[in-house]
CSV table of C-alpha atoms in Angstrom, one decimal:
chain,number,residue,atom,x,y,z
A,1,UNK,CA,39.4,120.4,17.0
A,2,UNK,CA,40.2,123.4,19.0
A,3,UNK,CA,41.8,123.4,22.1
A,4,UNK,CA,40.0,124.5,25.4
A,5,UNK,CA,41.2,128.0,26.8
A,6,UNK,CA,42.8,127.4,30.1
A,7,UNK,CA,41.9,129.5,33.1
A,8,UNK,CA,43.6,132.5,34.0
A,9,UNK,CA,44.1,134.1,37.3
A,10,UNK,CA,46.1,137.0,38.5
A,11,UNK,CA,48.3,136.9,41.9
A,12,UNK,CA,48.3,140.7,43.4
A,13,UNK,CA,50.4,141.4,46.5
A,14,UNK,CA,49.3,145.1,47.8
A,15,UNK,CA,51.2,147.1,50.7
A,16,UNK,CA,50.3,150.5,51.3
A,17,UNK,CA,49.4,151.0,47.5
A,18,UNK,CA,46.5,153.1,47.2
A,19,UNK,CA,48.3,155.6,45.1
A,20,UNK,CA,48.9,154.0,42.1
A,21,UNK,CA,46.4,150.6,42.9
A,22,UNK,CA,43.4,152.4,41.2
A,23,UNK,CA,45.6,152.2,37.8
A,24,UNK,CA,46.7,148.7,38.1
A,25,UNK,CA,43.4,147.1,39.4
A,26,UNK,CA,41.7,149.2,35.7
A,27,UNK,CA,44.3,147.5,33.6
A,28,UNK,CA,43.1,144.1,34.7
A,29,UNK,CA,39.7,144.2,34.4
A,30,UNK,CA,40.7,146.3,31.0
A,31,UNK,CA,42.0,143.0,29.2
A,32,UNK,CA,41.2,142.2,25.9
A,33,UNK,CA,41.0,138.5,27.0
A,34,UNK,CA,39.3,138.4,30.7
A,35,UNK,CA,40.8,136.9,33.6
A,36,UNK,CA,38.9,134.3,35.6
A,37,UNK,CA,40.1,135.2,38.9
A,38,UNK,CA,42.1,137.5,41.2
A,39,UNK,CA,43.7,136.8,44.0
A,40,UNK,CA,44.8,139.6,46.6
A,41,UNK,CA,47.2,139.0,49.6
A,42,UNK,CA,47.4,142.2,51.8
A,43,UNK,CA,49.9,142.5,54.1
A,44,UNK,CA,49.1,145.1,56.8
A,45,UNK,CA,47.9,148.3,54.8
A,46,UNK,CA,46.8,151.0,56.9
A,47,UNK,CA,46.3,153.7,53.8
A,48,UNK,CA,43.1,153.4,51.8
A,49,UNK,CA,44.3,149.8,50.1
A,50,UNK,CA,41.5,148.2,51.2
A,51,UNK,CA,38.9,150.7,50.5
A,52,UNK,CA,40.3,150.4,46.6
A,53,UNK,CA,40.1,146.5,46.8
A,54,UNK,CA,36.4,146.6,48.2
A,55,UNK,CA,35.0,148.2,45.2
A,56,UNK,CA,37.3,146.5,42.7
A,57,UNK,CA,35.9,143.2,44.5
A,58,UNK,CA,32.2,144.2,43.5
A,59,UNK,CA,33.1,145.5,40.0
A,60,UNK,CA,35.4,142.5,39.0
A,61,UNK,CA,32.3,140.4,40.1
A,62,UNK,CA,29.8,141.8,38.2
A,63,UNK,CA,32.1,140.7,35.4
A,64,UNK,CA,32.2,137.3,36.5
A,65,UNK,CA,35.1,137.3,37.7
A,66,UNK,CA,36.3,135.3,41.4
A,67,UNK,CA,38.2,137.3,43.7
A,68,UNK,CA,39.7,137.0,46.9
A,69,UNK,CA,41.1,139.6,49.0
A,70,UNK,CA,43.4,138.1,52.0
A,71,UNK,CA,44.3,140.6,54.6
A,72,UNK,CA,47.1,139.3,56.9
A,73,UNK,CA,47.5,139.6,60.1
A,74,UNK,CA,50.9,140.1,60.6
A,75,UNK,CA,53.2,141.3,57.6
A,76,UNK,CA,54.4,138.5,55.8
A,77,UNK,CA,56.9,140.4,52.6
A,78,UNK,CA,56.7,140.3,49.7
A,79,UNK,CA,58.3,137.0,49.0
A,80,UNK,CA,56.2,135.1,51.3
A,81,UNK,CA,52.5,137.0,50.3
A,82,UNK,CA,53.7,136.3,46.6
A,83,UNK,CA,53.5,132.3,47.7
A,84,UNK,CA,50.9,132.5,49.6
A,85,UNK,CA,48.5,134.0,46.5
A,86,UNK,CA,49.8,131.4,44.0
A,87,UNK,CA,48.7,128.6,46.5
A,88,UNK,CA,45.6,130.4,46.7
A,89,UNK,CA,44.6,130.7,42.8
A,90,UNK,CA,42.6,127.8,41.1
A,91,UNK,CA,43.5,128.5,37.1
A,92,UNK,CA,45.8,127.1,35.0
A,93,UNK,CA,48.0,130.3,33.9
A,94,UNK,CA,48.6,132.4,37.2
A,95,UNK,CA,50.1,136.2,36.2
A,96,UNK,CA,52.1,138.0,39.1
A,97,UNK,CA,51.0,141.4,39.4
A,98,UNK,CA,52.7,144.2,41.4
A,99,UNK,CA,50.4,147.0,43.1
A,100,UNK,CA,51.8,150.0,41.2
A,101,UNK,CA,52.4,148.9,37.0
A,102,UNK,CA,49.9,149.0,34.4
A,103,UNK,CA,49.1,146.3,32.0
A,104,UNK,CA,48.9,146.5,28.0
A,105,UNK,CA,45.4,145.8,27.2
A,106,UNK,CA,46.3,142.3,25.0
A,107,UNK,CA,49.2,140.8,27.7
A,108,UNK,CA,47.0,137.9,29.0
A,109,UNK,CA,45.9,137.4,25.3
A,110,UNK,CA,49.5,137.5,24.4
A,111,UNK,CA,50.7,135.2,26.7
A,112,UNK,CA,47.7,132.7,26.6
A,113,UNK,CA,48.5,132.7,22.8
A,114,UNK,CA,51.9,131.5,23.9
A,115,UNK,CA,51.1,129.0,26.7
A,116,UNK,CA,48.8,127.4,24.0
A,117,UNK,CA,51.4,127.0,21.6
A,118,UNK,CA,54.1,125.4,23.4
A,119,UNK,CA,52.2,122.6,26.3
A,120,UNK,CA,56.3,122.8,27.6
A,121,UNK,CA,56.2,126.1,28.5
A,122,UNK,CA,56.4,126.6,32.2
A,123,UNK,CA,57.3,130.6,33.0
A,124,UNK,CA,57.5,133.4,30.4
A,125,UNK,CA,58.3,136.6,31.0
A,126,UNK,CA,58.8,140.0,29.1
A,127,UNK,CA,60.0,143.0,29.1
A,128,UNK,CA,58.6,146.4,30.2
A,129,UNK,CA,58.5,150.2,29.2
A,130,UNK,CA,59.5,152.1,32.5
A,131,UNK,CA,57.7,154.9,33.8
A,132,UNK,CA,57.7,157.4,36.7
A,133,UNK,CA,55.7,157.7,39.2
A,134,UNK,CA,53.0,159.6,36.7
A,135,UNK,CA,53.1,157.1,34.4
A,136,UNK,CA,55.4,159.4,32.1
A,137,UNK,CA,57.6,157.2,30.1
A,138,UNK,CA,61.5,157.6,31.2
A,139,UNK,CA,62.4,156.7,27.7
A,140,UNK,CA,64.1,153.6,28.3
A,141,UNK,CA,62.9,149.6,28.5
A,142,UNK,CA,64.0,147.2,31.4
A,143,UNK,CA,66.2,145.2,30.0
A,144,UNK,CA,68.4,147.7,28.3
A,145,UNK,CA,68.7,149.7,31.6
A,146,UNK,CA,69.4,146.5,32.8
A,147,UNK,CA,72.2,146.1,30.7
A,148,UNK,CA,70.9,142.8,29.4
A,149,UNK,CA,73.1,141.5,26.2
A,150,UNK,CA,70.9,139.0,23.9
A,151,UNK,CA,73.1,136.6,24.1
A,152,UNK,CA,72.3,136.2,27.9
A,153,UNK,CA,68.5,136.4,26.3
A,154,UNK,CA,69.9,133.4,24.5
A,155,UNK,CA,71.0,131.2,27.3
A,156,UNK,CA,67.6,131.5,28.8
A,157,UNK,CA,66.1,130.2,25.6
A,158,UNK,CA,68.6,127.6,25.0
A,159,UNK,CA,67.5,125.8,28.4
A,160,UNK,CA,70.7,127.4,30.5
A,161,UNK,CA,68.8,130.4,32.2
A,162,UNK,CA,71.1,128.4,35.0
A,163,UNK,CA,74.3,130.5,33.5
A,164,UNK,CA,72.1,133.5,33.8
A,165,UNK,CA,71.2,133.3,37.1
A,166,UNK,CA,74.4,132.7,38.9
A,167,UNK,CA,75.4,136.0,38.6
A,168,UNK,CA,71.9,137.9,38.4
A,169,UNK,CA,68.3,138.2,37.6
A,170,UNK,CA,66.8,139.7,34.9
A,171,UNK,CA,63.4,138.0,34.7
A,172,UNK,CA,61.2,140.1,36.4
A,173,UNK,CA,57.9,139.3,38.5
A,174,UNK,CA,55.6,141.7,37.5
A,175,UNK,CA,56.2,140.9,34.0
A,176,UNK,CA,55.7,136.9,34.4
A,177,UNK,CA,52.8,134.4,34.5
A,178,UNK,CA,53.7,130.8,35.2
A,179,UNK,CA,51.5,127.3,34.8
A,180,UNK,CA,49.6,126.1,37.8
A,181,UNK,CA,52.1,122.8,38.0
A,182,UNK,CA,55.3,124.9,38.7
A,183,UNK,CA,53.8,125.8,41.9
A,184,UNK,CA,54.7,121.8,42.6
A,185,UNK,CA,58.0,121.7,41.9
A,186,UNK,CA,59.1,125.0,42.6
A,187,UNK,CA,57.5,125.6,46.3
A,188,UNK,CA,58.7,126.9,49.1
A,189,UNK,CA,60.8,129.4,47.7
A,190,UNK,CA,64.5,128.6,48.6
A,191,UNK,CA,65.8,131.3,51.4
A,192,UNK,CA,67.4,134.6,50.4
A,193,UNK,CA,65.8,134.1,46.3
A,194,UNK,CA,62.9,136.0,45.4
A,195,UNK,CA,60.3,134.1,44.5
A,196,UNK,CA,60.3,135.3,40.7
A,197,UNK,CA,64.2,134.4,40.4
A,198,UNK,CA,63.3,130.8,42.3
A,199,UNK,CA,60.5,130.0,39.8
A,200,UNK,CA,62.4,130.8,36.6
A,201,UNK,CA,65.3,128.5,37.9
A,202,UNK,CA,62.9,125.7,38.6
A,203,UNK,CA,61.4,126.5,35.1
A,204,UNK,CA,64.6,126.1,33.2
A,205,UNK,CA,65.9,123.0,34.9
A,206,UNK,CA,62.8,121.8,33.1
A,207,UNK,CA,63.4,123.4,29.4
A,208,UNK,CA,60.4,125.2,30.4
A,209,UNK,CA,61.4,129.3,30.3
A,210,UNK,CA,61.1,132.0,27.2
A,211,UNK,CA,60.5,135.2,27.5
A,212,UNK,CA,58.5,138.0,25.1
A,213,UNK,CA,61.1,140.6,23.7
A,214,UNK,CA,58.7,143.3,23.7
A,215,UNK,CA,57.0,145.3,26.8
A,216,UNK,CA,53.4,143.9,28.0
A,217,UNK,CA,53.5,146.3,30.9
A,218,UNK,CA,54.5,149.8,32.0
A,219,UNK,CA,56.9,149.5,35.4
A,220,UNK,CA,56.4,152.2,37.6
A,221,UNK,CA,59.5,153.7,39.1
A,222,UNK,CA,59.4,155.3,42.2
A,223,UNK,CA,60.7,155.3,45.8
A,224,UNK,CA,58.9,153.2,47.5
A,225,UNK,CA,59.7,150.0,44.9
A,226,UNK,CA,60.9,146.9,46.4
A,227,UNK,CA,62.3,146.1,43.6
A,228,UNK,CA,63.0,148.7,40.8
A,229,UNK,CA,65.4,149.7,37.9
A,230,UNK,CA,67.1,152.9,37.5
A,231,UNK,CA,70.3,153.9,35.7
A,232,UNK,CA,72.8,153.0,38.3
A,233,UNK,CA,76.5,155.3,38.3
A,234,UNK,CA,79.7,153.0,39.3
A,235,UNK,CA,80.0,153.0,43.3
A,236,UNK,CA,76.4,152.3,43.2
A,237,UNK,CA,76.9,149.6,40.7
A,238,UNK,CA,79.5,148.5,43.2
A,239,UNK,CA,77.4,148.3,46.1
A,240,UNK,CA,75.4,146.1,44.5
A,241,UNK,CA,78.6,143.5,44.3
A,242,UNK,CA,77.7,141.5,47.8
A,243,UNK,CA,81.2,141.8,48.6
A,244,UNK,CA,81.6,144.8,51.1
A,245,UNK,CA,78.6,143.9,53.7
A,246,UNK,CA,78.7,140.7,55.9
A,247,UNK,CA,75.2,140.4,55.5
A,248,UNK,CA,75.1,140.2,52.1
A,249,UNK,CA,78.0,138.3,51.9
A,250,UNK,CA,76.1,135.6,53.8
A,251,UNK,CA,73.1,136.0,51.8
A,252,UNK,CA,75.0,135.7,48.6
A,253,UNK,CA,76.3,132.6,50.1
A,254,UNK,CA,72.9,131.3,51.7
A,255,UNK,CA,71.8,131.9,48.1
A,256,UNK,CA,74.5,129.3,46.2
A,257,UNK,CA,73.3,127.2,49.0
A,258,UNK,CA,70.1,126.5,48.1
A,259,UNK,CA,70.9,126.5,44.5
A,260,UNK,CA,73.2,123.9,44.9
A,261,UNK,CA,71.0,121.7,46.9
A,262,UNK,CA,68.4,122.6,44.3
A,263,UNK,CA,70.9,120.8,41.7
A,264,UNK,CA,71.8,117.9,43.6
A,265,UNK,CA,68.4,117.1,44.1
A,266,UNK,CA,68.0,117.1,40.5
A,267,UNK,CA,70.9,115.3,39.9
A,268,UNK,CA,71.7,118.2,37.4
A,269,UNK,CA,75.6,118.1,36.3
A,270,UNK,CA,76.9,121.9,35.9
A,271,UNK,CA,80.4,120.8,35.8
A,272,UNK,CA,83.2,118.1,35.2
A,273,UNK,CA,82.6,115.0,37.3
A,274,UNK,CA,85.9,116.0,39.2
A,275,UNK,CA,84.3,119.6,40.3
A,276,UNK,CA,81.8,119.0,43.2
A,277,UNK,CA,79.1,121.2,45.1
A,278,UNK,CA,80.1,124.9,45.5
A,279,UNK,CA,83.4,124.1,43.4
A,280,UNK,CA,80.9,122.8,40.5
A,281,UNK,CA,79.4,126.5,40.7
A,282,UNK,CA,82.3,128.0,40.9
A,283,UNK,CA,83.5,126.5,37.1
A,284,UNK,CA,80.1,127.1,35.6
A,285,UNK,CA,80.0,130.9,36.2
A,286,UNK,CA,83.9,131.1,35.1
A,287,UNK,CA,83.3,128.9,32.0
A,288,UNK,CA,79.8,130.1,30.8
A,289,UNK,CA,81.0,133.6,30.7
A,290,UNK,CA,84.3,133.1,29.2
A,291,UNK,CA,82.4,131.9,26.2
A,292,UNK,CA,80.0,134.3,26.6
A,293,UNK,CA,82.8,137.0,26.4
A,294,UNK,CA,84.6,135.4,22.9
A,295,UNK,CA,81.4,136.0,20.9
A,296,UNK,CA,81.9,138.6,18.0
A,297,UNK,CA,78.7,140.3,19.3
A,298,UNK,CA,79.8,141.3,22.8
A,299,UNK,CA,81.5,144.6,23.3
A,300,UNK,CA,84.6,145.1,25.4
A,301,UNK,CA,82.4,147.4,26.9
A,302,UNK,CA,79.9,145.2,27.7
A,303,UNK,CA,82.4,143.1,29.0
A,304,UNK,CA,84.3,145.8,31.5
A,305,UNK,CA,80.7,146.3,32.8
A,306,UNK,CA,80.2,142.7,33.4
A,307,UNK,CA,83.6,141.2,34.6
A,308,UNK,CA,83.4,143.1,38.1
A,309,UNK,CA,80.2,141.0,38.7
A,310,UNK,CA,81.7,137.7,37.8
A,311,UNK,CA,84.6,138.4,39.9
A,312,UNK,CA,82.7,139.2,42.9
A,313,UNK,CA,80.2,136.2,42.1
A,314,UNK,CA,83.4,133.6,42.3
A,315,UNK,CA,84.4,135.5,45.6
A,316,UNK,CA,81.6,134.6,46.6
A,317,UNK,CA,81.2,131.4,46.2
A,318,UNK,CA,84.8,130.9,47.5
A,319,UNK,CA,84.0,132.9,50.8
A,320,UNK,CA,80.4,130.7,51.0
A,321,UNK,CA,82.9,127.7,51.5
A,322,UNK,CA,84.7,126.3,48.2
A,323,UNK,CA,87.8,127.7,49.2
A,324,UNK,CA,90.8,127.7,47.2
A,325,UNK,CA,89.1,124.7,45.2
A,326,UNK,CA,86.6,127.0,43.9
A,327,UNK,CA,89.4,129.4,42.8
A,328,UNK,CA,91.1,126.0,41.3
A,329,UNK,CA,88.0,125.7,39.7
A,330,UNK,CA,86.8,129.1,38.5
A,331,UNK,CA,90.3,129.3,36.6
A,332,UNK,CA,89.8,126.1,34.8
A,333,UNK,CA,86.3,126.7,34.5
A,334,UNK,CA,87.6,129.7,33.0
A,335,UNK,CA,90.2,128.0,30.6
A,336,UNK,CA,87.4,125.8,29.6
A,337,UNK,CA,85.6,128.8,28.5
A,338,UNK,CA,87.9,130.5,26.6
A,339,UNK,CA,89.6,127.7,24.4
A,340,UNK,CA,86.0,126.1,23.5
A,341,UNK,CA,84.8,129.1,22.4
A,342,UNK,CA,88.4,130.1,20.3
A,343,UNK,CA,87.5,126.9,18.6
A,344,UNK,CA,84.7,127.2,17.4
């Protein structure tokens, strides 16, 4: 008996895109396996946007396919236009798609292949060949200019993308399609996350993430990203740390915030029963990558590059409001880490 194909539609958030639109908007309707529907929130363009959407609108049609092209009044970002489309799609696997990539002519096939196989899988994501603004290849994949070790690959597909996550994101919207029912459990998107960051959270707390270790599409890098990858040098890297900017500071801490509500909600333990709320957070991070750091396969390196970020992470949470009992915690979090690892 085979099983029915499940309905696919595509999430598109356009601002101001019309230069590299046209090459996105040919990639979908490109796809080896169609998609069913498209879904377009627009959120204020005054270029030639939606001039491009018009007559994608009557070519996807004559291809069967549904689409709807929502023009805001008012600019809503990224975060919020990116909700707004999911709510809006009727399928069963929705794919987020930024304005200015390219798709590989088999990623919906590959991914529906995937959902198909595994009825637990919630959010997968992959990686992606980066390109300039030409579409020239820069000669380097997403996750390696991201730095990303496999065996942070491997918490993800262990269930503990949570360990990930406290200390940054490497799953990347344009590169992810979820299942319709995530939208239940994952919605609103928590302040201060990104709505690709929130969903793979909510995904793992349900053993529901993987990811594709190969590129499905070409990221476009260029200067008017919101949210890009590039090669970064060490003050930039720095930067980047939450730690010198009040505002970021509190958004960092607005950010542990919500992901400890989120875990209290779930009644998700992250820590020893004596270790509570941002304290709990504050042993996770220290413990997880303690271990992390023992294995035989991660560099010293690796490590130097990485430390700074835990570091600032545990400041963090310490400045958010754990105090000197998340810096109690952190370093027995930390011991934790280290001898479990030793002995195994």
């Amino acid at each position: 008996m085979t099983s029915v194909r499940p309905s696919v539609g595509v999430a598109l958030c356009t601002y101001n895109g019309a230069r590299y639109l046209q090459a996105q908007l040919d990639s979908i309707l490109a796809q080896s396996e169609p998609v069913d529907e498209v879904v377009i929130g627009d959120d204020g363009s005054s270029d030639q946007t939606m001039a491009l959407l018009q007559v994608f609108s009557s070519r996807a049609g004559a291809m069967g396919i549904r689409v709807e092209v929502v023009q805001h009044a008012r600019n809503l970002g990224y975060i919020l236009n990116f909700a707004d489309a999911l709510q809006r799609c009727r399928s069963d696997i929705l794919f987020l798609c930024d304005q200015d990539d390219v798709w590989y002519v088999d990623r919906v096939a590959t991914y529906l292949q995937r959902f198909q196989a595994d009825p637990g899988l919630l959010l997968l994501h992959s990686d992606a060949r980066l390109v300039d603004g030409d579409g020239v290849a820069l000669g380097g994949h997403l996750l390696e200019v991201l730095g990303v070790h496999p065996a942070e690959v491997a918490l993800e597909r262990s269930g503990l993308v949570i360990d990930a996550v406290l200390l940054r994101n490497f799953i990347t919207g344009a590169t992810c399609a979820l299942r319709r029912g995530l939208l239940e459990s994952a919605l609103p998107i928590a302040p201060c996350w990104s709505h690709d960051e929130w969903l793979a959270v909510v995904a793992s707390l349900d053993g529901g993430l993987d990811m594709i270790a190969r590129p499905t599409i070409d990221y476009r890098q260029h200067g008017n990203n919101q949210i890009g990858a590039g090669r970064r040098g060490l003050m930039r890297h720095l930067r980047q740390l939450d730690l010198f900017e009040r505002q970021r500071r509190q958004r960092t801490a607005d950010r542990l915030l919500a992901l400890d509500a989120l875990l209290r909600r779930r009644d998700v333990l992250i820590a020893p029963v004596r270790f509570h709320g941002l304290a709990a957070l504050a042993w996770r991070m220290a413990w997880s990558r303690l271990q992390l750091y023992r294995r035989a396969d991660v560099s010293l390196r690796w490590i130097a590059q990485d430390a700074p970020r835990l570091l600032a992470r545990l400041a963090n949470v310490c400045l958010a409001g754990a105090g000197w009992r998340g810096v109690h915690a952190a370093a027995a979090g930390a011991r934790r880490g280290w001898t479990e690892s030793h002995t195994a």
